[in-house]
């Protein structure tokens, strides 16, 4: 596992996301008449998170029709990322269901607002994605496309028995894949090791710069 994780960390560190600025995205939403109060609130939250963090992870996963146990996986992953919010690394894990676009807890958010808020976090703010491919969802593919277009590195997390399509396996921005038999026993430790590796690299740079 150590060599696989090191390869993922090396790939992550070598990728340079190319994305619109938050101001450019806001202006585009305003031009399209889509700058609603819900979207404006998300933009302000994004500004604050961006200022306080070096590495923001977008945690992609199915929400529509899934059970609470599945959502708890995303919550656990967010907590794991946030545990790496240390000087120099300053990580933040954005799970959509925790921030206003859960289809059950936030039913009044429109489809257009969900698109614009998720694109904000997945394509404009995120430095990396962790994309949980099971259960399969349309949203994961859209979010991966936003990341792929912008060279935002992504890690796929999937059951050992799942074989993603060739299209999803052939994207430019794939930094690695974590396969698991049991999510808690297999996937979370591997993701944790990946985050540890990034944290170590960022911390070394921070200390070398006198931080």
Short mmCIF file of C-alpha atoms in Angstrom, two decimals:
data_model
loop_
_atom_site.label_atom_id
_atom_site.label_comp_id
_atom_site.label_asym_id
_atom_site.label_seq_id
_atom_site.Cartn_x
_atom_site.Cartn_y
_atom_site.Cartn_z
CA UNK A 1 0.00 0.00 0.00
CA UNK A 2 2.84 2.40 0.82
CA UNK A 3 4.14 2.57 -2.74
CA UNK A 4 0.65 3.07 -4.17
CA UNK A 5 -0.01 5.91 -1.74
CA UNK A 6 3.35 7.53 -2.51
CA UNK A 7 2.53 7.45 -6.23
CA UNK A 8 -0.83 9.11 -5.56
CA UNK A 9 0.82 11.80 -3.44
CA UNK A 10 3.50 12.44 -6.10
CA UNK A 11 0.83 12.74 -8.80
CA UNK A 12 -1.23 15.09 -6.65
CA UNK A 13 1.73 17.35 -5.90
CA UNK A 14 2.68 17.57 -9.59
CA UNK A 15 -0.75 18.64 -10.82
CA UNK A 16 -1.53 22.33 -11.22
CA UNK A 17 -5.27 23.13 -11.31
CA UNK A 18 -6.30 25.73 -13.90
CA UNK A 19 -9.65 27.20 -12.93
CA UNK A 20 -11.67 30.39 -13.00
CA UNK A 21 -11.37 32.77 -10.08
CA UNK A 22 -14.23 33.04 -7.64
CA UNK A 23 -14.91 36.58 -8.89
CA UNK A 24 -15.06 35.36 -12.50
CA UNK A 25 -17.50 32.61 -11.57
CA UNK A 26 -19.65 35.03 -9.59
CA UNK A 27 -19.78 37.43 -12.55
CA UNK A 28 -20.81 34.59 -14.86
CA UNK A 29 -23.63 33.58 -12.53
CA UNK A 30 -24.80 37.18 -12.36
CA UNK A 31 -24.72 37.45 -16.17
CA UNK A 32 -26.91 34.36 -16.41
CA UNK A 33 -29.36 35.65 -13.79
CA UNK A 34 -28.56 32.78 -11.40
CA UNK A 35 -27.14 34.68 -8.44
CA UNK A 36 -29.87 33.72 -5.97
CA UNK A 37 -29.66 34.22 -2.19
CA UNK A 38 -28.78 30.54 -1.70
CA UNK A 39 -25.95 30.77 -4.23
CA UNK A 40 -24.70 34.07 -2.81
CA UNK A 41 -24.58 32.50 0.66
CA UNK A 42 -22.55 29.58 -0.70
CA UNK A 43 -20.13 32.00 -2.38
CA UNK A 44 -19.55 33.88 0.85
CA UNK A 45 -18.91 30.62 2.69
CA UNK A 46 -16.49 29.59 -0.04
CA UNK A 47 -14.57 32.86 0.28
CA UNK A 48 -14.07 32.28 3.99
CA UNK A 49 -13.01 28.66 3.61
CA UNK A 50 -10.63 29.55 0.78
CA UNK A 51 -8.91 32.22 2.86
CA UNK A 52 -8.34 29.85 5.76
CA UNK A 53 -7.22 26.71 3.94
CA UNK A 54 -4.48 25.61 1.58
CA UNK A 55 -5.99 22.34 0.40
CA UNK A 56 -9.74 22.00 -0.10
CA UNK A 57 -11.08 18.56 -0.97
CA UNK A 58 -14.42 18.14 -2.69
CA UNK A 59 -15.94 14.88 -1.49
CA UNK A 60 -18.12 13.59 -4.30
CA UNK A 61 -20.72 10.87 -3.75
CA UNK A 62 -24.30 9.93 -4.48
CA UNK A 63 -26.96 11.70 -2.39
CA UNK A 64 -30.29 11.26 -4.18
CA UNK A 65 -32.05 8.20 -2.82
CA UNK A 66 -29.21 6.97 -0.60
CA UNK A 67 -29.56 5.91 3.02
CA UNK A 68 -28.11 7.65 6.06
CA UNK A 69 -25.38 5.03 6.40
CA UNK A 70 -24.02 6.07 3.00
CA UNK A 71 -24.08 9.73 3.99
CA UNK A 72 -22.22 8.82 7.16
CA UNK A 73 -19.36 7.58 4.98
CA UNK A 74 -19.06 11.08 3.52
CA UNK A 75 -19.25 12.61 7.00
CA UNK A 76 -16.46 10.32 8.25
CA UNK A 77 -14.35 11.23 5.25
CA UNK A 78 -14.91 14.95 5.86
CA UNK A 79 -13.84 14.51 9.47
CA UNK A 80 -10.73 12.63 8.34
CA UNK A 81 -9.73 15.46 5.99
CA UNK A 82 -10.45 18.12 8.59
CA UNK A 83 -8.22 16.31 11.08
CA UNK A 84 -5.35 17.35 8.77
CA UNK A 85 -6.11 21.06 9.20
CA UNK A 86 -2.64 21.82 10.55
CA UNK A 87 -0.26 24.75 9.90
CA UNK A 88 1.10 24.52 6.37
CA UNK A 89 -1.38 21.87 5.23
CA UNK A 90 -4.65 23.51 6.33
CA UNK A 91 -7.00 20.94 4.79
CA UNK A 92 -10.78 21.16 4.53
CA UNK A 93 -13.17 18.43 3.38
CA UNK A 94 -16.34 19.70 1.71
CA UNK A 95 -19.17 17.16 1.74
CA UNK A 96 -22.22 18.70 0.00
CA UNK A 97 -24.82 17.15 2.31
CA UNK A 98 -23.22 18.95 5.27
CA UNK A 99 -23.34 22.36 3.59
CA UNK A 100 -26.80 22.95 2.23
CA UNK A 101 -27.57 20.76 -0.79
CA UNK A 102 -28.80 17.51 0.76
CA UNK A 103 -31.96 16.46 -1.14
CA UNK A 104 -33.68 15.38 2.10
CA UNK A 105 -32.58 18.11 4.51
CA UNK A 106 -32.58 20.98 1.99
CA UNK A 107 -35.52 20.28 -0.35
CA UNK A 108 -36.12 23.97 -1.10
CA UNK A 109 -32.79 24.39 -2.86
CA UNK A 110 -33.63 24.29 -6.58
CA UNK A 111 -31.96 22.07 -9.16
CA UNK A 112 -30.28 25.14 -10.70
CA UNK A 113 -28.95 26.21 -7.29
CA UNK A 114 -27.62 22.73 -6.57
CA UNK A 115 -25.78 22.81 -9.92
CA UNK A 116 -24.28 26.24 -9.30
CA UNK A 117 -23.33 25.57 -5.67
CA UNK A 118 -21.80 22.17 -6.42
CA UNK A 119 -19.92 23.59 -9.42
CA UNK A 120 -18.64 26.39 -7.18
CA UNK A 121 -17.13 23.93 -4.72
CA UNK A 122 -16.13 21.17 -7.15
CA UNK A 123 -14.78 23.27 -10.01
CA UNK A 124 -13.80 26.67 -8.63
CA UNK A 125 -12.79 26.21 -4.98
CA UNK A 126 -11.55 22.62 -4.80
CA UNK A 127 -7.86 21.78 -4.95
CA UNK A 128 -8.63 18.05 -5.21
CA UNK A 129 -11.50 15.56 -5.29
CA UNK A 130 -12.17 12.31 -3.52
CA UNK A 131 -14.83 10.67 -5.70
CA UNK A 132 -16.76 7.81 -4.14
CA UNK A 133 -18.05 5.82 -7.08
CA UNK A 134 -20.44 3.57 -5.16
CA UNK A 135 -23.40 3.99 -5.26
CA UNK A 136 -23.25 5.08 -8.90
CA UNK A 137 -24.68 8.57 -9.45
CA UNK A 138 -25.05 11.04 -12.31
CA UNK A 139 -23.65 13.82 -10.15
CA UNK A 140 -20.30 12.12 -9.64
CA UNK A 141 -19.69 12.08 -13.38
CA UNK A 142 -20.61 15.76 -13.77
CA UNK A 143 -18.34 16.74 -10.88
CA UNK A 144 -15.49 14.66 -12.28
CA UNK A 145 -15.92 16.38 -15.65
CA UNK A 146 -15.62 19.80 -13.99
CA UNK A 147 -12.42 18.63 -12.26
CA UNK A 148 -11.00 16.99 -15.37
CA UNK A 149 -11.46 20.19 -17.41
CA UNK A 150 -9.52 22.13 -14.79
CA UNK A 151 -6.74 19.63 -13.97
CA UNK A 152 -8.02 19.28 -10.41
CA UNK A 153 -6.62 15.95 -9.18
CA UNK A 154 -9.08 13.26 -8.16
CA UNK A 155 -8.88 10.02 -6.23
CA UNK A 156 -11.46 7.36 -7.02
CA UNK A 157 -12.76 5.27 -4.12
CA UNK A 158 -14.63 2.12 -5.17
CA UNK A 159 -15.41 -1.44 -4.12
CA UNK A 160 -12.91 -4.05 -5.28
CA UNK A 161 -15.60 -5.65 -7.44
CA UNK A 162 -16.54 -2.44 -9.31
CA UNK A 163 -15.04 -1.73 -12.71
CA UNK A 164 -15.65 1.90 -13.77
CA UNK A 165 -16.21 2.66 -17.44
CA UNK A 166 -13.22 3.27 -19.69
CA UNK A 167 -14.30 6.90 -20.00
CA UNK A 168 -14.05 7.42 -16.25
CA UNK A 169 -10.76 5.49 -16.07
CA UNK A 170 -9.23 7.51 -18.91
CA UNK A 171 -9.56 11.03 -17.49
CA UNK A 172 -6.56 13.35 -17.39
CA UNK A 173 -6.80 14.23 -13.72
CA UNK A 174 -6.91 10.79 -12.08
CA UNK A 175 -4.24 10.69 -9.38
CA UNK A 176 -5.08 7.18 -8.21
CA UNK A 177 -7.71 4.66 -7.18
CA UNK A 178 -8.44 3.20 -3.75
CA UNK A 179 -10.27 -0.14 -3.91
CA UNK A 180 -11.81 -1.67 -0.81
CA UNK A 181 -13.60 -4.73 0.49
CA UNK A 182 -14.81 -2.85 3.57
CA UNK A 183 -15.04 0.95 3.53
CA UNK A 184 -14.11 1.58 7.15
CA UNK A 185 -11.45 -1.12 7.41
CA UNK A 186 -9.85 -0.70 3.97
CA UNK A 187 -10.72 2.62 2.34
CA UNK A 188 -10.47 5.05 5.26
CA UNK A 189 -6.94 3.93 6.29
CA UNK A 190 -5.72 4.25 2.69
CA UNK A 191 -7.28 7.70 2.31
CA UNK A 192 -5.76 8.65 5.66
CA UNK A 193 -2.32 7.57 4.49
CA UNK A 194 -2.76 9.63 1.30
CA UNK A 195 -3.72 12.69 3.36
CA UNK A 196 -0.78 12.08 5.70
CA UNK A 197 1.55 12.12 2.71
CA UNK A 198 0.19 15.42 1.42
CA UNK A 199 0.27 16.89 4.91
CA UNK A 200 3.93 15.92 5.27
CA UNK A 201 4.87 17.53 1.94
CA UNK A 202 3.02 20.77 2.67
CA UNK A 203 4.39 20.92 6.22
CA UNK A 204 7.96 20.48 4.97
CA UNK A 205 7.45 23.35 2.50
CA UNK A 206 5.87 25.50 5.20
CA UNK A 207 8.75 24.92 7.62
CA UNK A 208 11.37 25.44 4.91
CA UNK A 209 9.78 28.82 4.21
CA UNK A 210 10.14 29.76 7.88
CA UNK A 211 6.61 28.91 8.97
#
